[in-house]
Short mmCIF file of C-alpha atoms and ligand atoms in Angstrom, two decimals:
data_model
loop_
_atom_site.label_atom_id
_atom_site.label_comp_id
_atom_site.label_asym_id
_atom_site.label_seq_id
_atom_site.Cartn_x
_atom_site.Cartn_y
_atom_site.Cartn_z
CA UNK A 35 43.43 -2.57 26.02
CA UNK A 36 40.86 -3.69 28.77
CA UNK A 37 38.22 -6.50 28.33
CA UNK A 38 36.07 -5.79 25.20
CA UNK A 39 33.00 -6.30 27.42
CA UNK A 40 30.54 -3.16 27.07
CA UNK A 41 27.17 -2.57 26.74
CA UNK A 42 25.73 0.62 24.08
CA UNK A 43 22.79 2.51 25.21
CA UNK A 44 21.60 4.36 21.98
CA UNK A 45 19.61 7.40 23.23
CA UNK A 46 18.42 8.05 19.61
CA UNK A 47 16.58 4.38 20.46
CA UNK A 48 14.81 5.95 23.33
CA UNK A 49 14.10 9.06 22.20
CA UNK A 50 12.45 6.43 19.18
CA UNK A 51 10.17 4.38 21.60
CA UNK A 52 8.79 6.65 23.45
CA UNK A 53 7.74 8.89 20.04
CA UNK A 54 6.64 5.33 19.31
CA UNK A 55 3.99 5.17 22.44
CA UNK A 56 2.65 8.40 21.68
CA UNK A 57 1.57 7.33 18.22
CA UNK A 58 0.13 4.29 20.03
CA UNK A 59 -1.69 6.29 22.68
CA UNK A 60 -2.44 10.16 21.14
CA UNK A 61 -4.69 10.62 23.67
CA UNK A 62 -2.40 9.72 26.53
CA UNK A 63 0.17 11.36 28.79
CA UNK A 64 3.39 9.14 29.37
CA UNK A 65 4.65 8.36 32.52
CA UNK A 66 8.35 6.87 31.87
CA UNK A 67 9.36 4.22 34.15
CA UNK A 68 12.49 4.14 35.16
CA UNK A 69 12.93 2.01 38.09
CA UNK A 70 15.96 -0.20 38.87
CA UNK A 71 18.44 2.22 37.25
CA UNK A 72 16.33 2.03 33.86
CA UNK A 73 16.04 -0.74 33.72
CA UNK A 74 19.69 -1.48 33.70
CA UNK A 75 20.40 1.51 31.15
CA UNK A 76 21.34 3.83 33.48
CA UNK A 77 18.81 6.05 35.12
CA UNK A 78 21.27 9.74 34.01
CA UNK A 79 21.22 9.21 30.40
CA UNK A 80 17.59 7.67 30.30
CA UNK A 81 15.97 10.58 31.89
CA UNK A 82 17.77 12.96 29.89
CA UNK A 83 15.99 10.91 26.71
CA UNK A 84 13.23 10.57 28.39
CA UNK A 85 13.07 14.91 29.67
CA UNK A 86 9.34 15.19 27.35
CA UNK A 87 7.88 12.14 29.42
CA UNK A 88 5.26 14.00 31.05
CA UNK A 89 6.33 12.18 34.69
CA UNK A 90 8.62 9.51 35.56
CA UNK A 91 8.11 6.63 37.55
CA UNK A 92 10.57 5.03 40.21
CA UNK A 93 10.22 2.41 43.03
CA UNK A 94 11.76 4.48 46.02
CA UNK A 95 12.22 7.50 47.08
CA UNK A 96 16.00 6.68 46.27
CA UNK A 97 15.37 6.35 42.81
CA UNK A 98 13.35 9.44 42.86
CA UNK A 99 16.19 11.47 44.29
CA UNK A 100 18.38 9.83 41.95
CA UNK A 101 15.88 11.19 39.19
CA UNK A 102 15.76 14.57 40.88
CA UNK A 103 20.10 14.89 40.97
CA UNK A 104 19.48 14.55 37.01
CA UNK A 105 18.48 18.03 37.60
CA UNK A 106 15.08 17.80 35.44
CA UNK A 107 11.64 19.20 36.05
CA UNK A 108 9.48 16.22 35.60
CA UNK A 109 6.98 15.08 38.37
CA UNK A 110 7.78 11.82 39.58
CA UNK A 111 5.87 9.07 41.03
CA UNK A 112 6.51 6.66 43.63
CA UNK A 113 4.86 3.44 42.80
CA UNK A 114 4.33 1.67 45.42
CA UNK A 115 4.53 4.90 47.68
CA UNK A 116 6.87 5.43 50.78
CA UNK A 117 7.56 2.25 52.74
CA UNK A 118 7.90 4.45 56.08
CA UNK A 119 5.99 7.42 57.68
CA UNK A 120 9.17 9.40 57.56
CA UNK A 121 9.55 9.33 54.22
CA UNK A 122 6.55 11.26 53.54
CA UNK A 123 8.21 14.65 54.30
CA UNK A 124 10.99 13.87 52.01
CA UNK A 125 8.61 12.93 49.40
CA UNK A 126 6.62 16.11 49.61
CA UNK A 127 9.63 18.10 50.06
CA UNK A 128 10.89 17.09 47.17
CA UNK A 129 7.49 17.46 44.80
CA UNK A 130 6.68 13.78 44.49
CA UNK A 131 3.43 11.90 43.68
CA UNK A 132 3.19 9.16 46.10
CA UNK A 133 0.90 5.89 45.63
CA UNK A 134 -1.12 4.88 48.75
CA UNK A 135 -2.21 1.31 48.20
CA UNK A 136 -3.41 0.10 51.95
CA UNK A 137 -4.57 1.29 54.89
CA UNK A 138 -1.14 1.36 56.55
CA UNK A 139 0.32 3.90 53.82
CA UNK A 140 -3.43 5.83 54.55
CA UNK A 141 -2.72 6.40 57.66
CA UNK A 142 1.06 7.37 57.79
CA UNK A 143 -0.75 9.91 55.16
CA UNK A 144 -3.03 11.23 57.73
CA UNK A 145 0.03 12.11 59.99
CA UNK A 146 1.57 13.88 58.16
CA UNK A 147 2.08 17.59 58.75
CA UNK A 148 4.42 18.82 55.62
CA UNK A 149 3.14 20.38 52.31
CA UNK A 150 0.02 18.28 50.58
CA UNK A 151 1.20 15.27 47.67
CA UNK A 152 -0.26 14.51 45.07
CA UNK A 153 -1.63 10.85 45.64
CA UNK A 154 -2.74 8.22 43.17
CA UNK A 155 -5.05 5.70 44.66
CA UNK A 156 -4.14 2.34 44.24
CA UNK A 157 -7.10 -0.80 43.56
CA UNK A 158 -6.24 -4.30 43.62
CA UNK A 159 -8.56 -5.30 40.41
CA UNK A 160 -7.27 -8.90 40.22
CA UNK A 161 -3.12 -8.78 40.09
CA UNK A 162 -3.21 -9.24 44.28
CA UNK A 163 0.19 -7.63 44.52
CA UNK A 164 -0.72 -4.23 45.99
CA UNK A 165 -4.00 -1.89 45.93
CA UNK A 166 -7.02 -1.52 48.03
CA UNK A 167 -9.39 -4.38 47.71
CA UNK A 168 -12.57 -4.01 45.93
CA UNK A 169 -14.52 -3.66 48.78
CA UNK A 170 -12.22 -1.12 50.84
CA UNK A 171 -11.71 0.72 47.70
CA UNK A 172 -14.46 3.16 47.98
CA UNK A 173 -14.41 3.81 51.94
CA UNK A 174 -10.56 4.31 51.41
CA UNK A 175 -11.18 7.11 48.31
CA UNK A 176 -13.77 8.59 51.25
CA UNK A 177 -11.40 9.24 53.02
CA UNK A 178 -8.39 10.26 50.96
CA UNK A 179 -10.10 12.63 48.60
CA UNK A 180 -11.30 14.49 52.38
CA UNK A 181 -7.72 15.01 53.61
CA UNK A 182 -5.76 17.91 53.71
CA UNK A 183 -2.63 16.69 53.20
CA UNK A 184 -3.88 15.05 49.47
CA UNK A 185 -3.31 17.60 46.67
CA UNK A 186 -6.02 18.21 44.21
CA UNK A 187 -7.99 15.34 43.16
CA UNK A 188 -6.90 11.75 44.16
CA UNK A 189 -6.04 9.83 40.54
CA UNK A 190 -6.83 6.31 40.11
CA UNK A 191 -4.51 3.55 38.90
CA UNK A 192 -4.49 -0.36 38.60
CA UNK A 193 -2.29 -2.71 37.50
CA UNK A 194 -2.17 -5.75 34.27
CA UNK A 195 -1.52 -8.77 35.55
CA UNK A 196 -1.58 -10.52 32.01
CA UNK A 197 -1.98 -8.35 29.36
CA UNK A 198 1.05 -10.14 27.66
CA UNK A 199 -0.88 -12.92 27.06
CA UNK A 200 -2.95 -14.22 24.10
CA UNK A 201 -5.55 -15.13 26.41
CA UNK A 202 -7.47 -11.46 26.55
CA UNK A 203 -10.23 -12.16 29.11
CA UNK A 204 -8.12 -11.68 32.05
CA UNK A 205 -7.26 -8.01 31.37
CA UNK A 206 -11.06 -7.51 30.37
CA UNK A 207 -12.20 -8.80 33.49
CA UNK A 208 -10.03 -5.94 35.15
CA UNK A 209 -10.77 -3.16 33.08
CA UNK A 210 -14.45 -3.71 34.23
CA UNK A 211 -14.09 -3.95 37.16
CA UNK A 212 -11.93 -0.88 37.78
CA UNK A 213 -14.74 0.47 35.52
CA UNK A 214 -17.24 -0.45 37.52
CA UNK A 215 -15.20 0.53 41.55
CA UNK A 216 -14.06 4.14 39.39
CA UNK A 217 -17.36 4.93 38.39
CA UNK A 218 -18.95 8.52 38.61
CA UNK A 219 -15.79 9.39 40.63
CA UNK A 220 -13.46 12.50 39.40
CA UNK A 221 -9.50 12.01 39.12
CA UNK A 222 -7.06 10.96 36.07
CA UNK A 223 -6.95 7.10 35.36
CA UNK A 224 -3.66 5.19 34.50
CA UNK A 225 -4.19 1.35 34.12
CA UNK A 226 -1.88 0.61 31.23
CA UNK A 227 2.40 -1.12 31.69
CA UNK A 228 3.98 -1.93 28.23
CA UNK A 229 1.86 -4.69 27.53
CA UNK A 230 -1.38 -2.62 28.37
CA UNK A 231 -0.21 -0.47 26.26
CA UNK A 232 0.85 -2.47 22.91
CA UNK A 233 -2.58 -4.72 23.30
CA UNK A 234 -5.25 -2.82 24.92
CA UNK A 235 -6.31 0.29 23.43
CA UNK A 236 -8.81 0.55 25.86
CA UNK A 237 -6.55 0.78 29.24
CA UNK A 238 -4.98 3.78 27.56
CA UNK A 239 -7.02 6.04 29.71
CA UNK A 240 -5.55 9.42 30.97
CA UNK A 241 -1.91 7.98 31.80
CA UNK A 242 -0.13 4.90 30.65
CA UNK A 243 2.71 3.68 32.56
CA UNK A 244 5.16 2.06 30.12
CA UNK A 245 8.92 0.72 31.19
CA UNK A 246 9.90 -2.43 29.31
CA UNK A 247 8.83 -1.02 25.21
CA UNK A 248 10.05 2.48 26.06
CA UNK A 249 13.76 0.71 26.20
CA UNK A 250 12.52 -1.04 23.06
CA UNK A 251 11.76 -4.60 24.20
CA UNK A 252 8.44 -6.18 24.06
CA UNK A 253 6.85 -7.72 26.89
CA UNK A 254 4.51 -10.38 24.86
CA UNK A 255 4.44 -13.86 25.33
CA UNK A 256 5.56 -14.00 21.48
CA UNK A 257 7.46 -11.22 19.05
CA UNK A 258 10.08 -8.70 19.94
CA UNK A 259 10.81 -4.94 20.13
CA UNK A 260 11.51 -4.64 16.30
CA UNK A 261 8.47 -6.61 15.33
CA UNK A 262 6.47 -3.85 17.25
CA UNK A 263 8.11 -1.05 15.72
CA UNK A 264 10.25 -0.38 18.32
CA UNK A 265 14.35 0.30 18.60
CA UNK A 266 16.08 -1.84 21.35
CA UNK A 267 18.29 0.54 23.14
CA UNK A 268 20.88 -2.15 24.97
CA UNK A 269 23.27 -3.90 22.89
CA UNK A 270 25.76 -5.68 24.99
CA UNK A 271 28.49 -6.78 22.65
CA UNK A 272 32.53 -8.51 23.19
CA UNK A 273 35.19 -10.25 21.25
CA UNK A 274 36.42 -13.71 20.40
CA UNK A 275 39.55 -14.03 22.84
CA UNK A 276 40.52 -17.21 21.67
CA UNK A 277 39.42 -19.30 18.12
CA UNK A 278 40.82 -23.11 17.83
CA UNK A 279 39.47 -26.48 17.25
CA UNK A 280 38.73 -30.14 19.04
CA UNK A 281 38.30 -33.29 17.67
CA UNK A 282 35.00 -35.10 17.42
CA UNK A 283 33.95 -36.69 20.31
CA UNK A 284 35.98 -33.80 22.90
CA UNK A 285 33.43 -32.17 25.22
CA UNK A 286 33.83 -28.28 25.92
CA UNK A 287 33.49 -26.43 29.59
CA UNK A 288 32.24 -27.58 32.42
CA UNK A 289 30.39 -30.82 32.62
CA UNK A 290 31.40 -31.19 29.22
CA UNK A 291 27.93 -30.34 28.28
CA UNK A 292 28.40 -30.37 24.33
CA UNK A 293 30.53 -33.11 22.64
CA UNK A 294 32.03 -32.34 19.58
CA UNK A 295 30.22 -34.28 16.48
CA UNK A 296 32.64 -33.76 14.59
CA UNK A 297 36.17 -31.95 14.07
CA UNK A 298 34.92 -28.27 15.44
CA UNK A 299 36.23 -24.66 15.15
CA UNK A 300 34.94 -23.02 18.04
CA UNK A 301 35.61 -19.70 19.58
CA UNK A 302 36.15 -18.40 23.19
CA UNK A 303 34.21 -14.43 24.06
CA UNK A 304 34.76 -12.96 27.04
CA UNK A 305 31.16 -12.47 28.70
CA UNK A 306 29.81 -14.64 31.13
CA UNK A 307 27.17 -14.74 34.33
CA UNK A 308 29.92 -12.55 35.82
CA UNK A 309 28.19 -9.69 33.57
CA UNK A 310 25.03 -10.28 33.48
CA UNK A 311 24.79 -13.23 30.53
CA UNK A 312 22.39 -15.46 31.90
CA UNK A 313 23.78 -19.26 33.16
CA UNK A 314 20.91 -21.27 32.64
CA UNK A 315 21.29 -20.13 28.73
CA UNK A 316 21.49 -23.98 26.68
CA UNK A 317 23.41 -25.06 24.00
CA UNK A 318 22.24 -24.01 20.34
CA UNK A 319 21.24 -20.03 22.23
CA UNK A 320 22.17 -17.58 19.52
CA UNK A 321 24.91 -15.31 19.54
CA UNK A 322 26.18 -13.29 16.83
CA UNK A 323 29.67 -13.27 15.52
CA UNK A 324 30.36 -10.90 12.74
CA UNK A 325 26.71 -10.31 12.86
CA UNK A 326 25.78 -13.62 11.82
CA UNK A 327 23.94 -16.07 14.09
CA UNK A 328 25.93 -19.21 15.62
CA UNK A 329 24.97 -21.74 18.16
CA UNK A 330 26.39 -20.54 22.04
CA UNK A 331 28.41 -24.58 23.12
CA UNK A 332 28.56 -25.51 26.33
CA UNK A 333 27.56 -24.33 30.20
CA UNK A 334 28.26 -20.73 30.69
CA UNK A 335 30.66 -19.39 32.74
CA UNK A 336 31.61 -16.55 35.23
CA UNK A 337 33.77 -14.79 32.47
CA UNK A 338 33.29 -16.61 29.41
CA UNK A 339 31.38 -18.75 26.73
CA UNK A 340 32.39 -20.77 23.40
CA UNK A 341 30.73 -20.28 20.45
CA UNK A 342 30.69 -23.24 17.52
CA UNK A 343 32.06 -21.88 14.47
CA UNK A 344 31.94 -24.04 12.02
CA UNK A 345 29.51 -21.95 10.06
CA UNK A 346 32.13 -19.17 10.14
CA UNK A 347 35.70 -20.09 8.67
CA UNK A 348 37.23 -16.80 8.67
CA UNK A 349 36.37 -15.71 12.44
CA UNK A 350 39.39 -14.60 14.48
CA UNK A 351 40.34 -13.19 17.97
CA UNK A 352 38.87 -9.86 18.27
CA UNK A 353 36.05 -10.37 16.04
CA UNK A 354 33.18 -8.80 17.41
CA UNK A 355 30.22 -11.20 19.18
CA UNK A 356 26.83 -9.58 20.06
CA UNK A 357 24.87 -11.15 22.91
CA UNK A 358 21.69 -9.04 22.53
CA UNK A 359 20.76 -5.84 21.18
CA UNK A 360 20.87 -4.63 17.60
CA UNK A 361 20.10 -7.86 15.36
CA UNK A 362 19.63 -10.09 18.90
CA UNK A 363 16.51 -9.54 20.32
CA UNK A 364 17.28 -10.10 24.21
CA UNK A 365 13.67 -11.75 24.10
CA UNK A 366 14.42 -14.33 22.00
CA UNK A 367 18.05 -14.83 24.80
CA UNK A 368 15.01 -15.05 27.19
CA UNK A 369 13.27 -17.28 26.04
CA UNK A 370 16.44 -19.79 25.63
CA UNK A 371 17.16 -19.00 28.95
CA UNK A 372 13.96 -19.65 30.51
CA UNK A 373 13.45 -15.97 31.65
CA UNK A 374 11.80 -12.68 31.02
CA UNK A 375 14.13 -9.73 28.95
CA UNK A 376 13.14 -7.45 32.21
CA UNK A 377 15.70 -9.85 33.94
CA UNK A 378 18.24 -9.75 31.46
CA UNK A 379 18.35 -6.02 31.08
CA UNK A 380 18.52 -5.08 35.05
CA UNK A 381 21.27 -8.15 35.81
CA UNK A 382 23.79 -6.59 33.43
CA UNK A 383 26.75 -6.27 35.78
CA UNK A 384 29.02 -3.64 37.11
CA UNK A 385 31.90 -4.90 35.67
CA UNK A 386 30.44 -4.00 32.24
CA UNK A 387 31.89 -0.81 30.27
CA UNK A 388 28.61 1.09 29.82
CA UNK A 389 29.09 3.63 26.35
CA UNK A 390 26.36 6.06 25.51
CA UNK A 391 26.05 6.91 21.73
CA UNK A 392 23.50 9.64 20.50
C1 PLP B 252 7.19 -1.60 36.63
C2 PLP B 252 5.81 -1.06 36.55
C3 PLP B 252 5.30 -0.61 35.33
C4 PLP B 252 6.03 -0.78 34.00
O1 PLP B 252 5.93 -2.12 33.58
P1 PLP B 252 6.44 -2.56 32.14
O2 PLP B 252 5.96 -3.94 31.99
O3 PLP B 252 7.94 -2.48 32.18
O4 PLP B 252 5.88 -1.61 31.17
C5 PLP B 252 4.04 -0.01 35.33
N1 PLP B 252 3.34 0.12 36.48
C6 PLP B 252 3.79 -0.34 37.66
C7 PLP B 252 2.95 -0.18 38.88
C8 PLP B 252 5.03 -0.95 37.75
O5 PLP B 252 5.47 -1.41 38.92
#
């Protein structure tokens, strides 16, 4: 028998959320995002869930020929674009949409002499990552929506800075003003991530661009996947190796970070940072043993963590201990570990037995 440390990726989950953002946004196409592997799931299996998305969306053309070996039909979209005038062939070679957010990517575009892309115009409407400023905006759709090697009509996309948070006048702010830069111009519209799409109605528009809920995980400052209606896909799940006790006043792992307040049954599982379980995680995180919650003791380790078992008298090596997933939300793991789930999801390690279930 190997190490018991695996994570499930429940395509009937998928297949749940994105039936999910539908209902949420009937008059919306879905563009599945599926960067960084899937967001840790594994980009194979998640594209096969994901084969009605009507596009996918990746952050390089690696990941997009990565999508492509999958062997489906979908279009897929780069982004943030190509990050090198020779990767505009292979993009249009291959079928894919590319972003153009700044006049660099503009004029690599110009150059380039292979079949026409389809290109979605990228405005900068207050998240000051990437997109054409507000005032280059227009002169660069000029220009674009002129060339020959743009096919069909440019399409128009921004991106949410907070739409995660309570605080709604941010995002309103930059709808209007990607109302006001779009205005009278032709071309599909996609505005909306996750949290676009869960809070604002309004940034549905003609595409929205989920990643995080589609895996069933919500991106909100408060609340979790199942609270939203949605089916977390990851559970990452190993056994007690080891179940004994200390005295009061013994300290457990390094540093000794949690003294015993009294004579403790506490158990050893076999995950650590090693896989992906996040280090600065506290004493008092949850973790499920038997499916009941108990307090993680201690600083975690490369390959393993204690547990404090008093509340559970009958636990034994090989009982099974859930880290996050089904009855764990890996928001509220997060939170305790002062991080975002998006983190926790891509770091799971390669170490990690990966199981797909139906
Ligand atoms: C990653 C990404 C998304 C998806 O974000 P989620 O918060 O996971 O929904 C959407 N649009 C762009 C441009 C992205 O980079």
């Amino acid at each position: 028998m190997s190490r018991p440390t695996g994570a499930t990726i429940r395509l009937d989950a998928l297949r749940h959320n994105l039936a999910e953002v539908r209902r949420r946004a009937p008059g919306s196409r879905v563009m599945a995002v599926i960067k960084a592997n899937a967001y840790g799931h594994g980009i194979a299996a998640v594209a096969h869930a994901f084969r009605d998305a009507d596009a996918f969306a990746v952050a390089s053309l690696e990941e997009a020929l990565r999508v492509r070996a999958v062997g489906l039909g979908n279009p897929v979209v780069l982004l943030e674009g190509v990050f090198a005038a020779e990767e505009q062939k292979r993009a249009a070679a291959n079928g894919f949409e590319i972003v153009v957010h700044d006049a660099r990517q503009l004029e690599w575009l110009k150059q380039h002499d292979g079949p026409p892309l389809p290109v979605w115009i990228k405005v900068d409407t207050g998240m000051h990552r990437l997109g054409f400023t507000p005032q280059d905006f227009r002169a660069a759709y000029e220009q674009i929506a002129k060339l020959p090697q743009v096919a069909g009509t440019p399409r128009l996309m921004t991106h949410l800075a907070k739409a995660d948070e309570r605080d709604r006048a941010f995002t309103a702010r930059q709808l209007q003003i990607f109302d006001e830069l779009t205005a009278g111009l032709p071309g599909e519209r996609s505005i909306s991530n996750s949290a676009g799409t869960l809070a604002f109605p309004d940034a549905h528009r003609d595409w929205v661009r989920p990643g995080l809920v589609l895996y069933g995980v919500s991106p909100m400052e408060e609340g979790d996947g199942p609270s939203e209606g949605l089916k977390p896909a990851m559970t990452v799940a190993t056994e007690l190796i080891a179940v004994k006790t200390m005295p009061k006043g013994d300290v457990i792992g390094y540093g000794g970070r949690w003294s015993a307040p009294e004579e403790t049954r506490y158990g050893i599982a076999a995950i650590g940072y090693g896989d992906g379980y996040p280090r600065h995680a506290g004493n008092g995180t949850p973790v499920l043993v038997n499916g009941e919650r108990v307090p993680m003791i201690g600083r975690v380790s490369m390959d393993m963590i204690a547990v404090d078992l008093r509340s559970q008298p009958d636990a034994r090596p090989g009982d099974r201990v859930v880290l996050w997933g089904e009855g764990l939300p890996v928001e509220e793991i997060a939170r305790a570990a002062g991080t975002v789930p998006y983190e926790l999801l891509c770091g799971v390690t390669q170490r990690v037995n990966f199981t797909v279930e139906n």
